[in-house]
Amino acid sequence: MERFLGFTCNHCFMMLFFISLSPLGLAQYEHWPYLPGYPEPPPQVYQPQQRPANVPKIQLRLAGQKRKHNEGRVEVFYSGEWGTVCDDDFSIHAAHVVCRELGYVEAVSWLPSSKYGKGEGKIWMDNVHCNGKETTLAACTSNGWGVTDCKHTEDVGVVCSEKRIPGFKFDNSLLNQIENMNIQVEDIRIRAILATYRKRVPVTEGYVEVKDEGTWKQICDKHWTLKNSRVVCGMFGFPSERKYNTNVYKMFASRRKQNYWAYSMDCTGNEAHISSCKLGNHLNVDAEKNATCENGMPAVVSCVPGRAFAPSSHSGFRKAFRQEQPLVRLKGGANTGEGRVEVLKNGEWGTVCDDNWNLVSASVVCRELGFGSAKEAITGARLGQGMGPIHLNEIDCTGFEKSVTDCKFNMESQGCNHEEDAAVRCNVPAMGFQNQLRLSGGRNPYEGRVEVLAERNGTLKWGTVCSENWSTVEAMVVCRQLGLGFASHAFQETWYWHGDVSADNVVMSGVKCSGTEMSLAHCRHDGADVSCPRGGGRFGAGVSCSETAPDLVLNAELVEQTAYLEDRPMFMLQCALEENCLASSAVNTSVTSGYRRLLRFSSQIHNNGQSDFRPKNGRHAWVWHDCHRHYHSMEVFTHYDLLNLNGTKVAEGHKASFCLEDTECEADVQKQYECANFGEQGITVGCWDVYRHDIDCQWVDITDVPPGDYLFQVVINPNYEVAESDYSNNVMKCRSRYDGQRIWMYNCHIGGSFSEETEQKFDHFSGLTNNKVATR
């Protein structure tokens, strides 16, 4: 770990896009720092094998409607033209051969039936059989070149691993015969040259360098364009490029001997990755067989960071900036720059259907939000299902639009449902936040005691975080900062995890986060004046992280439909009184002759997330309630509040989760949880739990409330006891009118489903907006 932390900023940028992102989705540009006890495998060294003499030379490329740069339809250049490969008898062994020939370490999977769109021209290979060890796809057996009974509906595609083969050598032997050859390099970086930029985080300006045959090389600027700069900046998390001072770089370049890459780049500007750009002109070669750049100099890019990542002089970064009212937002993602795509239309947020969803359209969303190009266009609601309308379908962007709402799209979404919600993972700048924090002593890299790097007496030292008031919200920030997903638990004691003894001292206390921060250092804390009565060591804060999380959402419409008043005799409310489900004045109500007026309603709570919702405590810690004769797995599962129009609470209720179970599920989902016989409790993804209006405590006691206009509010999981991917949709609000005998609920909606402007109108509107009751 110490070795990793000692990297200089320049080294940070040596490990970029073509290098694998850890399967844990850790830092974007940094290799996963293997913890003690998790030895790093030795690096593979690329040793090109000889192609058999009787095997023809071919070139491969990945084409079609891509959702990641390292996937696509397999296309082969043979006998002067590009063609496709049929999926008959294709196997993972053949996919490995394809990926290795393109410079990737291995294949992850392959897809039949033209999943990346139908190709054109010839189908060069059919019934391909490989053993996986061939040096080229041409060495595998097949029916023969162009001999096939397939159609382009059977074109095969592959998904390669993101990790590139170290030292990979690009075969340029067919270069003069092929137009539109894609770029294949091992890696790319922006290397800061001027002192000003070397000190900045993130690095926004410097030489563009590619790693070719294991060596970093500059690119001659003679054919360099702003379109190339746009693509490179996008890859490093920057939405746009700008001009720079060429004179300074000319002076700098004249003093040093450069090692130029032998080619130039030819990008159109809308590519999400340089592997989709074409190889440009071949440079002249001098007597020593080195590429030369006559009257030129190394290509430089200067990128414009999004506001959340703009460098500041004193700290190297700014805190996250929140735009006032964007037209697009990302929801339900674990890490910065990822989430389900939602767009604002007519004051209401809605989702995007994933038909035709690709990297180009996804990149428009990313740049609009101040990130770079898209790393992945995600389909099939893999980052959770949204709610409300589906605003856009079949989006078709050129890649240069300012907003995804400027793209062509189909406003009709027939055939689409929320199981097809589109999402995105954007390229974000390397801020180095993950180097300022570590988890120590856990059984795996996803858990452990939180240790932070803090400056003490002029030196950087590792220390613990005070666990006083440490909660799921703070743990969420830690997991995001390390790129480990969502928090699954926050721990206030960590004696069972033996961290680094030298890091036992508390260096951070009073931590209070809002939950949206990119770094724990951005949260409120005590600074240098550390105060922690219990001390660190065994009481240091800890976390466990998970790649997925549940997401509970209340059915607002059902609340509106089922609300009614009941005057219930006090003698029938003794258990409810014992469990604090009535207003405080209930203790003075006569048991024999008194009654309480209850606002009753049903609640249906859906799990729209990616993992099951489980109570914080295991069965051993559930509390038995003798009066109702059942266990409570969460003492406070929901809050029910009636507020006056200035937001003051006038009545309240709460619901303990005496039974969290799958009442009903979507058609293809199996129920897993039921409460009978002390069973396991929870809500499965795609299922919902129903608390009927006629059960105890499913109410608000409004006996003491005078007639008038009110806001009714339900909050699920109000204390954030269980981690969720999105807490903003845990709140449901209704307008209500009570005339002393009857109550009306209207405009019920989930928090975050409308624009801020619409929400403000809702909170301050004095009359009804429908015809249920005449406006006073």
mmCIF file of C-alpha atoms in Angstrom, residues 214-526:
data_model
loop_
_atom_site.group_PDB
_atom_site.id
_atom_site.type_symbol
_atom_site.label_atom_id
_atom_site.label_comp_id
_atom_site.label_asym_id
_atom_site.label_seq_id
_atom_site.Cartn_x
_atom_site.Cartn_y
_atom_site.Cartn_z
ATOM 1 C CA GLY A 214 5.596 -0.952 -24.074
ATOM 2 C CA THR A 215 7.022 2.557 -24.660
ATOM 3 C CA TRP A 216 5.375 5.954 -24.173
ATOM 4 C CA LYS A 217 5.481 8.040 -27.353
ATOM 5 C CA GLN A 218 4.386 11.547 -28.297
ATOM 6 C CA ILE A 219 2.063 12.279 -31.239
ATOM 7 C CA CYS A 220 3.159 14.692 -33.956
ATOM 8 C CA ASP A 221 0.852 17.724 -34.051
ATOM 9 C CA LYS A 222 1.008 18.257 -37.821
ATOM 10 C CA HIS A 223 -2.320 16.452 -38.356
ATOM 11 C CA TRP A 224 -3.724 17.045 -34.896
ATOM 12 C CA THR A 225 -7.207 18.590 -34.696
ATOM 13 C CA LEU A 226 -9.541 19.912 -31.997
ATOM 14 C CA LYS A 227 -11.753 16.912 -32.746
ATOM 15 C CA ASN A 228 -8.935 14.646 -31.583
ATOM 16 C CA SER A 229 -8.573 16.791 -28.470
ATOM 17 C CA ARG A 230 -12.291 16.481 -27.760
ATOM 18 C CA VAL A 231 -12.082 12.670 -27.782
ATOM 19 C CA VAL A 232 -8.963 12.549 -25.593
ATOM 20 C CA CYS A 233 -10.406 15.054 -23.102
ATOM 21 C CA GLY A 234 -13.640 13.050 -22.976
ATOM 22 C CA MET A 235 -11.739 9.870 -22.133
ATOM 23 C CA PHE A 236 -10.176 11.594 -19.121
ATOM 24 C CA GLY A 237 -13.476 12.888 -17.774
ATOM 25 C CA PHE A 238 -13.537 16.395 -19.260
ATOM 26 C CA PRO A 239 -16.592 17.631 -21.199
ATOM 27 C CA SER A 240 -14.720 19.893 -23.626
ATOM 28 C CA GLU A 241 -11.370 21.144 -24.924
ATOM 29 C CA ARG A 242 -9.871 24.631 -25.334
ATOM 30 C CA LYS A 243 -6.943 26.333 -27.083
ATOM 31 C CA TYR A 244 -3.612 26.694 -25.307
ATOM 32 C CA ASN A 245 -0.450 28.786 -25.535
ATOM 33 C CA THR A 246 1.533 27.091 -28.335
ATOM 34 C CA ASN A 247 4.618 29.299 -27.941
ATOM 35 C CA VAL A 248 5.477 27.929 -24.505
ATOM 36 C CA TYR A 249 5.242 24.344 -25.746
ATOM 37 C CA LYS A 250 7.298 25.099 -28.867
ATOM 38 C CA MET A 251 10.053 26.448 -26.656
ATOM 39 C CA PHE A 252 9.863 23.419 -24.396
ATOM 40 C CA ALA A 253 9.821 20.928 -27.317
ATOM 41 C CA SER A 254 12.895 22.494 -28.934
ATOM 42 C CA ARG A 255 14.991 21.610 -25.884
ATOM 43 C CA ARG A 256 14.179 17.905 -25.796
ATOM 44 C CA LYS A 257 14.461 14.961 -28.171
ATOM 45 C CA GLN A 258 11.067 13.410 -28.703
ATOM 46 C CA ASN A 259 10.081 9.806 -29.303
ATOM 47 C CA TYR A 260 7.217 10.039 -31.771
ATOM 48 C CA TRP A 261 4.481 7.495 -32.461
ATOM 49 C CA ALA A 262 4.611 6.487 -36.131
ATOM 50 C CA TYR A 263 1.020 7.524 -36.896
ATOM 51 C CA SER A 264 -1.456 10.325 -36.475
ATOM 52 C CA MET A 265 -5.047 10.163 -35.201
ATOM 53 C CA ASP A 266 -8.134 10.849 -37.252
ATOM 54 C CA CYS A 267 -11.167 11.306 -34.979
ATOM 55 C CA THR A 268 -14.514 12.769 -35.992
ATOM 56 C CA GLY A 269 -14.999 14.169 -32.460
ATOM 57 C CA ASN A 270 -18.007 12.141 -31.299
ATOM 58 C CA GLU A 271 -16.106 8.962 -30.408
ATOM 59 C CA ALA A 272 -16.209 7.892 -26.763
ATOM 60 C CA HIS A 273 -12.748 6.302 -26.992
ATOM 61 C CA ILE A 274 -9.740 6.554 -29.302
ATOM 62 C CA SER A 275 -10.101 2.870 -30.263
ATOM 63 C CA SER A 276 -13.088 4.045 -32.345
ATOM 64 C CA CYS A 277 -10.959 6.697 -34.121
ATOM 65 C CA LYS A 278 -9.218 5.940 -37.393
ATOM 66 C CA LEU A 279 -5.477 5.653 -37.833
ATOM 67 C CA GLY A 280 -4.241 8.784 -39.601
ATOM 68 C CA ASN A 281 -1.205 9.453 -41.801
ATOM 69 C CA HIS A 282 2.009 7.478 -41.365
ATOM 70 C CA LEU A 283 4.928 9.722 -40.354
ATOM 71 C CA ASN A 284 8.247 9.949 -42.191
ATOM 72 C CA VAL A 285 10.990 7.735 -40.780
ATOM 73 C CA ASP A 286 14.615 8.844 -40.399
ATOM 74 C CA ALA A 287 17.792 6.848 -41.036
ATOM 75 C CA GLU A 288 17.646 5.287 -37.562
ATOM 76 C CA LYS A 289 14.057 4.145 -38.247
ATOM 77 C CA ASN A 290 12.580 6.675 -35.820
ATOM 78 C CA ALA A 291 9.394 8.574 -36.695
ATOM 79 C CA THR A 292 10.043 12.260 -37.318
ATOM 80 C CA CYS A 293 7.828 15.338 -37.013
ATOM 81 C CA GLU A 294 9.370 17.898 -39.352
ATOM 82 C CA ASN A 295 8.542 21.489 -38.376
ATOM 83 C CA GLY A 296 6.130 20.152 -35.794
ATOM 84 C CA MET A 297 6.059 19.350 -32.095
ATOM 85 C CA PRO A 298 4.258 16.944 -29.731
ATOM 86 C CA ALA A 299 0.466 17.286 -29.760
ATOM 87 C CA VAL A 300 -0.930 19.026 -26.691
ATOM 88 C CA VAL A 301 -4.452 18.947 -25.276
ATOM 89 C CA SER A 302 -5.964 21.458 -22.900
ATOM 90 C CA CYS A 303 -9.215 20.244 -21.366
ATOM 91 C CA VAL A 304 -12.015 22.108 -19.600
ATOM 92 C CA PRO A 305 -13.140 20.295 -16.436
ATOM 93 C CA GLY A 306 -16.756 20.261 -15.262
ATOM 94 C CA ARG A 307 -17.488 22.644 -12.389
ATOM 95 C CA ALA A 308 -17.445 19.874 -9.796
ATOM 96 C CA PHE A 309 -13.840 19.051 -10.763
ATOM 97 C CA ALA A 310 -12.396 22.498 -11.496
ATOM 98 C CA PRO A 311 -8.989 22.779 -9.792
ATOM 99 C CA SER A 312 -8.646 25.419 -7.119
ATOM 100 C CA SER A 313 -5.334 26.892 -6.043
ATOM 101 C CA HIS A 314 -5.437 26.095 -2.336
ATOM 102 C CA SER A 315 -6.683 22.502 -2.180
ATOM 103 C CA GLY A 316 -6.328 21.128 -5.687
ATOM 104 C CA PHE A 317 -10.073 20.545 -6.032
ATOM 105 C CA ARG A 318 -13.453 22.069 -5.274
ATOM 106 C CA LYS A 319 -16.341 20.507 -3.466
ATOM 107 C CA ALA A 320 -19.094 19.015 -5.590
ATOM 108 C CA PHE A 321 -21.066 21.712 -7.399
ATOM 109 C CA ARG A 322 -24.789 21.302 -7.705
ATOM 110 C CA GLN A 323 -26.385 22.792 -10.781
ATOM 111 C CA GLU A 324 -29.512 24.835 -10.119
ATOM 112 C CA GLN A 325 -31.987 23.059 -12.377
ATOM 113 C CA PRO A 326 -30.524 20.624 -14.906
ATOM 114 C CA LEU A 327 -32.637 19.031 -17.621
ATOM 115 C CA VAL A 328 -30.933 15.685 -17.050
ATOM 116 C CA ARG A 329 -29.844 13.848 -13.907
ATOM 117 C CA LEU A 330 -28.354 10.482 -12.901
ATOM 118 C CA LYS A 331 -30.057 8.464 -10.157
ATOM 119 C CA GLY A 332 -29.299 5.211 -8.346
ATOM 120 C CA GLY A 333 -25.590 4.985 -9.216
ATOM 121 C CA ALA A 334 -23.011 4.035 -6.600
ATOM 122 C CA ASN A 335 -20.128 6.100 -7.936
ATOM 123 C CA THR A 336 -19.697 9.655 -9.188
ATOM 124 C CA GLY A 337 -20.768 9.962 -12.827
ATOM 125 C CA GLU A 338 -22.995 6.911 -13.047
ATOM 126 C CA GLY A 339 -26.698 6.254 -12.727
ATOM 127 C CA ARG A 340 -30.059 5.850 -14.391
ATOM 128 C CA VAL A 341 -30.691 8.647 -16.906
ATOM 129 C CA GLU A 342 -33.697 10.821 -16.076
ATOM 130 C CA VAL A 343 -34.897 13.854 -18.041
ATOM 131 C CA LEU A 344 -37.160 16.745 -17.033
ATOM 132 C CA LYS A 345 -40.205 17.372 -19.217
ATOM 133 C CA ASN A 346 -43.196 19.577 -18.351
ATOM 134 C CA GLY A 347 -41.929 19.882 -14.796
ATOM 135 C CA GLU A 348 -41.844 16.105 -14.211
ATOM 136 C CA TRP A 349 -38.851 13.759 -14.161
ATOM 137 C CA GLY A 350 -39.031 10.625 -16.305
ATOM 138 C CA THR A 351 -36.747 7.900 -17.622
ATOM 139 C CA VAL A 352 -35.275 6.969 -21.013
ATOM 140 C CA CYS A 353 -36.072 3.689 -22.802
ATOM 141 C CA ASP A 354 -32.964 1.717 -23.771
ATOM 142 C CA ASP A 355 -33.964 1.030 -27.411
ATOM 143 C CA ASN A 356 -30.964 2.067 -29.593
ATOM 144 C CA TRP A 357 -29.137 3.332 -26.473
ATOM 145 C CA ASN A 358 -25.407 3.521 -27.308
ATOM 146 C CA LEU A 359 -22.101 5.181 -26.386
ATOM 147 C CA VAL A 360 -22.651 8.215 -28.604
ATOM 148 C CA SER A 361 -25.989 9.161 -27.014
ATOM 149 C CA ALA A 362 -24.738 8.279 -23.536
ATOM 150 C CA SER A 363 -21.718 10.562 -24.061
ATOM 151 C CA VAL A 364 -24.030 13.517 -24.756
ATOM 152 C CA VAL A 365 -25.617 12.938 -21.336
ATOM 153 C CA CYS A 366 -22.216 12.691 -19.634
ATOM 154 C CA ARG A 367 -20.822 15.868 -21.194
ATOM 155 C CA GLU A 368 -24.047 17.745 -20.429
ATOM 156 C CA LEU A 369 -23.572 16.885 -16.747
ATOM 157 C CA GLY A 370 -19.943 18.056 -16.681
ATOM 158 C CA PHE A 371 -18.267 14.654 -17.078
ATOM 159 C CA GLY A 372 -16.305 13.304 -20.032
ATOM 160 C CA SER A 373 -17.517 10.817 -22.638
ATOM 161 C CA ALA A 374 -19.381 7.664 -21.650
ATOM 162 C CA LYS A 375 -17.447 4.655 -20.455
ATOM 163 C CA GLU A 376 -20.537 2.457 -20.753
ATOM 164 C CA ALA A 377 -24.114 2.821 -22.003
ATOM 165 C CA ILE A 378 -26.124 0.584 -19.675
ATOM 166 C CA THR A 379 -29.393 -1.098 -20.631
ATOM 167 C CA GLY A 380 -32.039 -3.244 -18.960
ATOM 168 C CA ALA A 381 -32.470 -1.117 -15.784
ATOM 169 C CA ARG A 382 -29.176 -2.521 -14.466
ATOM 170 C CA LEU A 383 -28.845 0.520 -12.175
ATOM 171 C CA GLY A 384 -32.389 0.175 -10.850
ATOM 172 C CA GLN A 385 -35.858 0.954 -12.185
ATOM 173 C CA GLY A 386 -37.181 4.494 -12.238
ATOM 174 C CA MET A 387 -40.731 5.716 -11.692
ATOM 175 C CA GLY A 388 -43.175 7.966 -13.445
ATOM 176 C CA PRO A 389 -43.320 8.508 -17.215
ATOM 177 C CA ILE A 390 -40.853 7.232 -19.826
ATOM 178 C CA HIS A 391 -40.099 10.499 -21.623
ATOM 179 C CA LEU A 392 -37.710 9.463 -24.417
ATOM 180 C CA ASN A 393 -37.274 6.399 -26.628
ATOM 181 C CA GLU A 394 -35.040 5.423 -29.558
ATOM 182 C CA ILE A 395 -32.641 8.307 -28.942
ATOM 183 C CA ASP A 396 -30.390 9.071 -31.909
ATOM 184 C CA CYS A 397 -27.626 11.612 -31.190
ATOM 185 C CA THR A 398 -24.833 12.830 -33.448
ATOM 186 C CA GLY A 399 -22.607 13.260 -30.375
ATOM 187 C CA PHE A 400 -22.269 17.055 -30.666
ATOM 188 C CA GLU A 401 -25.571 18.115 -29.060
ATOM 189 C CA LYS A 402 -25.473 20.354 -25.974
ATOM 190 C CA SER A 403 -28.217 18.295 -24.360
ATOM 191 C CA VAL A 404 -29.724 14.859 -24.901
ATOM 192 C CA THR A 405 -33.060 16.666 -25.290
ATOM 193 C CA ASP A 406 -31.663 18.178 -28.524
ATOM 194 C CA CYS A 407 -31.162 14.685 -30.052
ATOM 195 C CA LYS A 408 -33.675 12.987 -32.312
ATOM 196 C CA PHE A 409 -35.960 10.684 -30.349
ATOM 197 C CA ASN A 410 -39.330 8.992 -30.393
ATOM 198 C CA MET A 411 -41.756 10.476 -27.857
ATOM 199 C CA GLU A 412 -43.921 7.368 -28.056
ATOM 200 C CA SER A 413 -42.783 4.710 -25.616
ATOM 201 C CA GLN A 414 -45.214 1.905 -26.401
ATOM 202 C CA GLY A 415 -43.592 -1.414 -25.669
ATOM 203 C CA CYS A 416 -41.202 0.188 -23.177
ATOM 204 C CA ASN A 417 -41.425 -0.279 -19.425
ATOM 205 C CA HIS A 418 -39.173 0.562 -16.487
ATOM 206 C CA GLU A 419 -37.356 -2.766 -16.892
ATOM 207 C CA GLU A 420 -35.761 -1.100 -19.940
ATOM 208 C CA ASP A 421 -34.578 2.095 -18.228
ATOM 209 C CA ALA A 422 -31.296 3.336 -19.724
ATOM 210 C CA ALA A 423 -28.324 4.244 -17.546
ATOM 211 C CA VAL A 424 -24.756 5.409 -18.036
ATOM 212 C CA ARG A 425 -21.274 5.216 -16.571
ATOM 213 C CA CYS A 426 -19.287 8.348 -17.428
ATOM 214 C CA ASN A 427 -15.555 8.971 -17.531
ATOM 215 C CA VAL A 428 -14.665 11.192 -14.559
ATOM 216 C CA PRO A 429 -11.363 12.964 -13.861
ATOM 217 C CA ALA A 430 -8.741 11.207 -11.732
ATOM 218 C CA MET A 431 -8.937 13.281 -8.560
ATOM 219 C CA GLY A 432 -6.792 10.943 -6.459
ATOM 220 C CA PHE A 433 -9.421 10.829 -3.695
ATOM 221 C CA GLN A 434 -9.017 7.061 -3.351
ATOM 222 C CA ASN A 435 -5.397 7.546 -2.227
ATOM 223 C CA GLN A 436 -6.468 9.555 0.828
ATOM 224 C CA LEU A 437 -8.403 6.713 2.409
ATOM 225 C CA ARG A 438 -8.099 2.946 2.973
ATOM 226 C CA LEU A 439 -9.934 0.043 4.613
ATOM 227 C CA SER A 440 -7.773 -1.989 6.956
ATOM 228 C CA GLY A 441 -8.121 -5.403 8.598
ATOM 229 C CA GLY A 442 -11.217 -6.639 6.742
ATOM 230 C CA ARG A 443 -11.727 -10.166 5.431
ATOM 231 C CA ASN A 444 -11.872 -8.794 1.884
ATOM 232 C CA PRO A 445 -11.181 -5.457 0.146
ATOM 233 C CA TYR A 446 -14.824 -4.412 0.560
ATOM 234 C CA GLU A 447 -14.730 -4.039 4.341
ATOM 235 C CA GLY A 448 -12.537 -2.822 7.193
ATOM 236 C CA ARG A 449 -11.664 -0.067 9.591
ATOM 237 C CA VAL A 450 -11.602 3.343 7.878
ATOM 238 C CA GLU A 451 -8.132 4.898 7.896
ATOM 239 C CA VAL A 452 -7.442 8.352 6.457
ATOM 240 C CA LEU A 453 -4.237 10.079 5.433
ATOM 241 C CA ALA A 454 -3.889 13.313 7.418
ATOM 242 C CA GLU A 455 -1.169 15.911 7.843
ATOM 243 C CA ARG A 456 0.228 16.089 11.380
ATOM 244 C CA ASN A 457 3.210 18.291 12.206
ATOM 245 C CA GLY A 458 4.160 18.627 8.552
ATOM 246 C CA THR A 459 4.090 14.900 7.763
ATOM 247 C CA LEU A 460 1.358 12.690 6.308
ATOM 248 C CA LYS A 461 0.196 9.953 8.673
ATOM 249 C CA TRP A 462 -2.494 7.298 8.579
ATOM 250 C CA GLY A 463 -5.056 7.392 11.376
ATOM 251 C CA THR A 464 -8.589 6.359 12.277
ATOM 252 C CA VAL A 465 -11.910 8.188 12.201
ATOM 253 C CA CYS A 466 -13.879 8.749 15.417
ATOM 254 C CA SER A 467 -16.964 6.512 15.345
ATOM 255 C CA GLU A 468 -19.171 8.796 17.441
ATOM 256 C CA ASN A 469 -22.375 9.428 15.410
ATOM 257 C CA TRP A 470 -20.865 7.436 12.510
ATOM 258 C CA SER A 471 -23.751 6.313 10.268
ATOM 259 C CA THR A 472 -24.694 4.792 6.933
ATOM 260 C CA VAL A 473 -24.575 8.235 5.277
ATOM 261 C CA GLU A 474 -20.865 8.707 6.147
ATOM 262 C CA ALA A 475 -20.147 5.091 5.169
ATOM 263 C CA MET A 476 -21.740 5.753 1.752
ATOM 264 C CA VAL A 477 -19.215 8.535 1.103
ATOM 265 C CA VAL A 478 -16.299 6.248 2.072
ATOM 266 C CA CYS A 479 -17.429 3.470 -0.281
ATOM 267 C CA ARG A 480 -17.958 5.973 -3.118
ATOM 268 C CA GLN A 481 -14.544 7.531 -2.531
ATOM 269 C CA LEU A 482 -12.873 4.113 -2.838
ATOM 270 C CA GLY A 483 -14.988 3.154 -5.868
ATOM 271 C CA LEU A 484 -16.415 0.169 -3.959
ATOM 272 C CA GLY A 485 -20.105 0.873 -4.574
ATOM 273 C CA PHE A 486 -22.654 1.474 -1.830
ATOM 274 C CA ALA A 487 -22.248 1.067 1.920
ATOM 275 C CA SER A 488 -24.000 -2.001 3.274
ATOM 276 C CA HIS A 489 -23.143 -1.304 6.960
ATOM 277 C CA ALA A 490 -21.541 1.367 9.130
ATOM 278 C CA PHE A 491 -19.686 0.136 12.237
ATOM 279 C CA GLN A 492 -18.952 2.061 15.425
ATOM 280 C CA GLU A 493 -16.738 -0.702 16.829
ATOM 281 C CA THR A 494 -14.024 -2.433 14.826
ATOM 282 C CA TRP A 495 -12.104 -4.453 17.453
ATOM 283 C CA TYR A 496 -12.588 -7.600 15.321
ATOM 284 C CA TRP A 497 -10.653 -6.029 12.428
ATOM 285 C CA HIS A 498 -6.977 -5.758 13.259
ATOM 286 C CA GLY A 499 -5.926 -2.661 11.375
ATOM 287 C CA ASP A 500 -2.485 -1.121 11.214
ATOM 288 C CA VAL A 501 -1.425 -0.518 14.855
ATOM 289 C CA SER A 502 0.572 2.541 13.803
ATOM 290 C CA ALA A 503 -2.699 4.055 12.527
ATOM 291 C CA ASP A 504 -4.708 3.655 15.777
ATOM 292 C CA ASN A 505 -4.699 7.369 16.639
ATOM 293 C CA VAL A 506 -7.807 9.346 15.729
ATOM 294 C CA VAL A 507 -7.045 11.984 13.077
ATOM 295 C CA MET A 508 -10.623 12.870 12.086
ATOM 296 C CA SER A 509 -13.671 13.471 14.293
ATOM 297 C CA GLY A 510 -17.121 15.039 14.201
ATOM 298 C CA VAL A 511 -17.710 13.780 10.665
ATOM 299 C CA LYS A 512 -21.155 14.683 9.315
ATOM 300 C CA CYS A 513 -21.927 14.096 5.621
ATOM 301 C CA SER A 514 -24.925 14.979 3.463
ATOM 302 C CA GLY A 515 -24.284 11.833 1.411
ATOM 303 C CA THR A 516 -23.457 13.457 -1.948
ATOM 304 C CA GLU A 517 -19.772 14.249 -1.259
ATOM 305 C CA MET A 518 -17.022 12.708 -3.401
ATOM 306 C CA SER A 519 -14.574 12.562 -0.485
ATOM 307 C CA LEU A 520 -14.849 12.205 3.300
ATOM 308 C CA ALA A 521 -12.694 15.343 3.564
ATOM 309 C CA HIS A 522 -15.549 17.294 1.916
ATOM 310 C CA CYS A 523 -17.897 16.432 4.813
ATOM 311 C CA ARG A 524 -18.191 18.657 7.869
ATOM 312 C CA HIS A 525 -15.634 17.635 10.522
ATOM 313 C CA ASP A 526 -13.641 19.044 13.415
#
